[in-house]
Coordinates of C-alpha atoms in Angstrom, one line a residue:
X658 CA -85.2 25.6 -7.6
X659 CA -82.6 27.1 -9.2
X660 CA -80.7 30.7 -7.9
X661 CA -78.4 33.0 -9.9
X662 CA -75.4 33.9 -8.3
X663 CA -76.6 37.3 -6.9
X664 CA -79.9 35.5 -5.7
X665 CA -77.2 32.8 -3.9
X666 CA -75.1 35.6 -2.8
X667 CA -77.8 37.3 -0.8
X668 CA -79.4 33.7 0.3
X669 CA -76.1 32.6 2.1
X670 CA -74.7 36.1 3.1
X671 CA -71.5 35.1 0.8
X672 CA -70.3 37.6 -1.7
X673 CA -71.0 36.8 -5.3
X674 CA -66.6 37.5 -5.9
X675 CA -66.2 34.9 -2.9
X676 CA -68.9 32.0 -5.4
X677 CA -66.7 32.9 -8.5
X678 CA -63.4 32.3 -6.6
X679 CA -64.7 29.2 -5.3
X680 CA -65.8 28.2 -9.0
X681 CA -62.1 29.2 -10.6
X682 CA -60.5 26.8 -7.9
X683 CA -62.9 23.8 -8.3
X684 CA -64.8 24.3 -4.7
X685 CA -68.0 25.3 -6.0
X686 CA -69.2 24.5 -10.0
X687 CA -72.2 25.9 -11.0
X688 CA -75.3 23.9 -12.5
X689 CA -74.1 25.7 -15.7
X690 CA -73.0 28.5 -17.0
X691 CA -75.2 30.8 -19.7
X692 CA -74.4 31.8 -22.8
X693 CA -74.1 35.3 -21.9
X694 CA -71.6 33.8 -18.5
X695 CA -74.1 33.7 -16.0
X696 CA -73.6 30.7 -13.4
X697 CA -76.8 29.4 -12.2
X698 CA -77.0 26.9 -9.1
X699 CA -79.2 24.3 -8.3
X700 CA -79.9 22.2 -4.9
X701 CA -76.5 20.1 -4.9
X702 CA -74.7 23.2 -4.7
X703 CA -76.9 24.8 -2.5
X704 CA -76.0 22.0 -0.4
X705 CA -72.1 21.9 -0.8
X706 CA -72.1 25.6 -0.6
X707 CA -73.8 24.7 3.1
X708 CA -70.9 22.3 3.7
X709 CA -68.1 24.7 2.6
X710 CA -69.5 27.1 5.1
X711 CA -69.8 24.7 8.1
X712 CA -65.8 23.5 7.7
X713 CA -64.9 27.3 6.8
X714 CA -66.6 28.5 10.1
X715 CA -64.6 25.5 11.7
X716 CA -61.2 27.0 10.8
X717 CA -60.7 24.6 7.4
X718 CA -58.7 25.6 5.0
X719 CA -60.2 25.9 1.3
X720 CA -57.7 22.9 0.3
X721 CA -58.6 20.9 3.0
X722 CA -62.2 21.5 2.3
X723 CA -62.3 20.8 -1.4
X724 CA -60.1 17.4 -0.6
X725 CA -63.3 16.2 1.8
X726 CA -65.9 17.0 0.0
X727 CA -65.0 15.4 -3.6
X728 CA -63.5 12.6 -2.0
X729 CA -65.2 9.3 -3.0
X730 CA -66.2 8.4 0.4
X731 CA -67.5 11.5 1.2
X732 CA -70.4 11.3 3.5
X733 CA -73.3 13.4 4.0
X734 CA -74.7 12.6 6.9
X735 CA -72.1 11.7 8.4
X736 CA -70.2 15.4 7.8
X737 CA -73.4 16.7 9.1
X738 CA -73.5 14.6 12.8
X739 CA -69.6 15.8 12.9
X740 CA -70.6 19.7 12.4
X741 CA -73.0 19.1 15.0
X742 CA -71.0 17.8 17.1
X743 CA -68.5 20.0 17.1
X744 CA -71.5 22.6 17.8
X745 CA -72.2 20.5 20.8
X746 CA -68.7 20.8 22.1
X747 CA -68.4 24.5 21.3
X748 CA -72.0 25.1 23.1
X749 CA -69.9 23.3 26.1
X750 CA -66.7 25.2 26.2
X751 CA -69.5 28.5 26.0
X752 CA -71.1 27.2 28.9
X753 CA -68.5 26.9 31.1
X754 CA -66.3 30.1 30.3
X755 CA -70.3 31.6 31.1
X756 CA -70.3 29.4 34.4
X757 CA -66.9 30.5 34.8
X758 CA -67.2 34.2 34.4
X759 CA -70.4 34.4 36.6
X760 CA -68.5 32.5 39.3
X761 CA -65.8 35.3 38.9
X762 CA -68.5 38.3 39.3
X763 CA -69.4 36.4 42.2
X764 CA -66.6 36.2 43.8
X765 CA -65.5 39.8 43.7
X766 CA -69.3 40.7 45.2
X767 CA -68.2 38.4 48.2
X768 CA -71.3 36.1 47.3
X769 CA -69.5 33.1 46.5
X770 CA -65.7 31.4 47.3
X771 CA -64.1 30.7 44.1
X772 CA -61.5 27.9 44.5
X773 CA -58.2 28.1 42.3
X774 CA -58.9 25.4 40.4
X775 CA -62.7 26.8 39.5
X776 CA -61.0 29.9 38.0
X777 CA -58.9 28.0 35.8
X778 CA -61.0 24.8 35.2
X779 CA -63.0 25.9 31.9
X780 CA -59.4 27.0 29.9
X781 CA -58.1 23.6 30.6
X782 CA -60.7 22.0 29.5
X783 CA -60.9 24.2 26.0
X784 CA -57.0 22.9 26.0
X785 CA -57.9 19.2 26.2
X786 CA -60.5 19.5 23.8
X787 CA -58.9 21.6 21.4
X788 CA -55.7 18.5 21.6
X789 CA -58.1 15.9 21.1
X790 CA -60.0 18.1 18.1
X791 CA -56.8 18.3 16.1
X792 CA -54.3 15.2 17.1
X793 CA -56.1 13.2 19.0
X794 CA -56.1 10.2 16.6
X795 CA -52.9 9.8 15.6
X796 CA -52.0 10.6 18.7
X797 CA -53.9 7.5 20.0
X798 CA -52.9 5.5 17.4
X799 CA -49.2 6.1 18.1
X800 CA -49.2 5.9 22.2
X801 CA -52.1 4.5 22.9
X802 CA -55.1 5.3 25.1
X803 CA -54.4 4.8 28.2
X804 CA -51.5 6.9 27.8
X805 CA -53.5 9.9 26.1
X806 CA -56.1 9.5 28.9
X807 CA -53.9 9.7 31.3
X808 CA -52.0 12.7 30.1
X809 CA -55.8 15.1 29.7
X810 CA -56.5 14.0 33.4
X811 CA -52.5 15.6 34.1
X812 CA -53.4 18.4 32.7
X813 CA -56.8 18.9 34.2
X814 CA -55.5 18.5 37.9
X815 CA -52.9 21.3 37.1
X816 CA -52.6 23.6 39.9
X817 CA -52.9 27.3 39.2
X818 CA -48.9 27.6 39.5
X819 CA -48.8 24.6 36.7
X820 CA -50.9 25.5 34.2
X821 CA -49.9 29.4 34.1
X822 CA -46.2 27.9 34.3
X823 CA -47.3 25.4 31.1
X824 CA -49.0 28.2 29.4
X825 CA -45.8 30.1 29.8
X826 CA -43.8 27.5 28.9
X827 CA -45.7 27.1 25.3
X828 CA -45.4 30.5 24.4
X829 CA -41.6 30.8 25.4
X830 CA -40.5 27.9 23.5
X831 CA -42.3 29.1 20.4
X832 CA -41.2 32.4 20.8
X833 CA -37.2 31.5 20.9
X834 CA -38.1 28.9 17.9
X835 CA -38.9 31.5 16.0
X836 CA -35.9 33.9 16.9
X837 CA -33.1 30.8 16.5
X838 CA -34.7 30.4 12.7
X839 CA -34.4 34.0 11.8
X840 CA -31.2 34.2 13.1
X841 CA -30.0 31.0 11.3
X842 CA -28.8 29.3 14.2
X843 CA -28.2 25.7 13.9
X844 CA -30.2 22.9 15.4
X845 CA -27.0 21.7 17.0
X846 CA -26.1 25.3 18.9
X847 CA -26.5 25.9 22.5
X848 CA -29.9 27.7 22.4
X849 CA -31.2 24.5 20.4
X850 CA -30.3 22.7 23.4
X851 CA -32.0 24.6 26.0
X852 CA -35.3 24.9 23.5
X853 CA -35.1 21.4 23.7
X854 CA -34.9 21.3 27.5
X855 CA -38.0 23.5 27.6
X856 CA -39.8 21.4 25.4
X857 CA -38.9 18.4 27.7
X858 CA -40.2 20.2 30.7
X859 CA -43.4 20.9 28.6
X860 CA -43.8 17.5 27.7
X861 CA -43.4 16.4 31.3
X862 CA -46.1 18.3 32.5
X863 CA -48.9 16.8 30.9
X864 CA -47.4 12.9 30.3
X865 CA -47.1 9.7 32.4
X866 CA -43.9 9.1 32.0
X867 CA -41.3 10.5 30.0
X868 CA -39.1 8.9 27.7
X869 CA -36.8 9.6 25.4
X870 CA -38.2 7.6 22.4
X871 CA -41.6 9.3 22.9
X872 CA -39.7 13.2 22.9
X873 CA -38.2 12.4 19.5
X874 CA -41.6 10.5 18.1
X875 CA -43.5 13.3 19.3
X876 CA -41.0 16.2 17.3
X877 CA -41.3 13.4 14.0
X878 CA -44.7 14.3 14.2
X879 CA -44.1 18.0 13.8
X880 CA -43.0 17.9 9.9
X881 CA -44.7 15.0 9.5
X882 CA -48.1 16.2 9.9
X883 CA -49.2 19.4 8.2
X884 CA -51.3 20.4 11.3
X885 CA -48.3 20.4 14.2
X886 CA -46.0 22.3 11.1
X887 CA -48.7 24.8 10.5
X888 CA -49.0 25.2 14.5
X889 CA -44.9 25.4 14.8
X890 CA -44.6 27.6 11.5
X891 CA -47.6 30.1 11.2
X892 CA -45.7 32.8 11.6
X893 CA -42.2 32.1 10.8
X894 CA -41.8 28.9 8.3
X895 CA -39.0 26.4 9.3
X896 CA -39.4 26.1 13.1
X897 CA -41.1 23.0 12.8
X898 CA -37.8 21.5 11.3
X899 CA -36.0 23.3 13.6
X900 CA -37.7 21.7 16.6
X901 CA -37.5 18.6 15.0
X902 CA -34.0 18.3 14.3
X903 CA -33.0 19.6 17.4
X904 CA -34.3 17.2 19.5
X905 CA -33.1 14.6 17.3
X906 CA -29.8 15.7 18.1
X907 CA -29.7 16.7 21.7
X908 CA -32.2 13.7 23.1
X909 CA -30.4 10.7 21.3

């Protein structure tokens, strides 16, 4: 069966301006095109369309997504079993903030004794998964996985006092990273030292050991893999750079 682009439109609850924006950038072709310029789609594209949608509602970029589906190893199957597993691990992470925040109600009724760790146990998990979603590979890959193991299990026996202290930490060191670029300090100033420190201390909260080797590896990875620079720049471009030059100076 074949849809025009209004019919697709109101089929997948996508905007007929959103198909012809994904046809101008090569996301979405139609079947054909009419004489008169009307695009027409056919089951194929019904069934990309159905892809774009799954990585879009993932957080995928329109780049990213046109890169995996026209590569020549692209696999259908395969892209389906990991949307639904992500599913599965979102329907987890809903589960337990629900667990979490009935426990809470609970609590304040005087029906049940929350333990510290219980109010804080479904946000550290979201953390771990949300590492292990978006580095966890290379992160393997580079350090190993007893290493990586052992760091999730770190963070998931954080106290209360450690993991608002590590939360605290994240936001702090990405906050001054963002004031020492705007204010064109150098890599190799005092502040860039003690944003290095805090990142040390961050580090050291969640890994086995520390090492000096692994601190400057780790910053590497930050201009060296578009995800940690989109993490490090999305609001001001160039702390990524920052981080990573700064650590190469003050830790070696």
């Amino acid at each position: 069966m074949e849809y025009g682009i209004r019919e697709l439109s109101e089929l997948a609850g996508v905007s007929a301006r959103t198909l012809r924006y994904y046809d101008e950038i090569g996301l979405l072709k139609p079947l054909y095109t009419s004489e008169s310029g009307y695009r027409y789609y056919g089951q194929e594209e019904l069934v990309l369309l159905q892809q774009i949608l799954f990585y879009r509602q993932r957080g995928f970029e329109l780049r990213q997504i046109r890169r995996i589906l026209y590569e020549e190893e692209f696999d259908l199957m395969e892209a389906l079993k990991d949307h639904l597993g992500e599913l599965e691990d979102q329907r987890l992470h809903v589960d337990a903030m629900i667990r979490t925040v009935k426990q809470t109600i609970l609590s304040m009724k005087g029906e049940y004794s929350m333990s510290d760790k219980e109010r804080f146990e479904a946000f550290k998990e979201q953390k771990v998964r949300e590492n292990e979603e978006a580095y966890g590979k290379e992160i393997r890959e580079k350090y190993g996985e007893e290493q990586v193991e052992a760091s999730n299990r770190k963070l998931l026996k954080m106290s209360e006092e450690e993991w608002m202290r590590f939360q605290k930490l994240e936001a702090e060191i990405l906050r001054r990273l963002q004031e020492a670029v705007q204010a064109g300090i150098s890599p190799e100033s005092e502040e860039a030292r003690q944003i290095v420190l805090l990142h040390k201390e961050w580090l050291e909260m969640t890994w086995k050991q520390y090492t000096k080797e692994a601190h400057v590896g780790i910053a590497a990875l930050y201009t060296a893999d578009e995800r940690f620079t989109q993490y490090y720049d999305r609001e001001v471009p160039g702390c990524a750079v920052f981080l990573g030059q700064a650590v190469s100076y003050w830790v070696n």
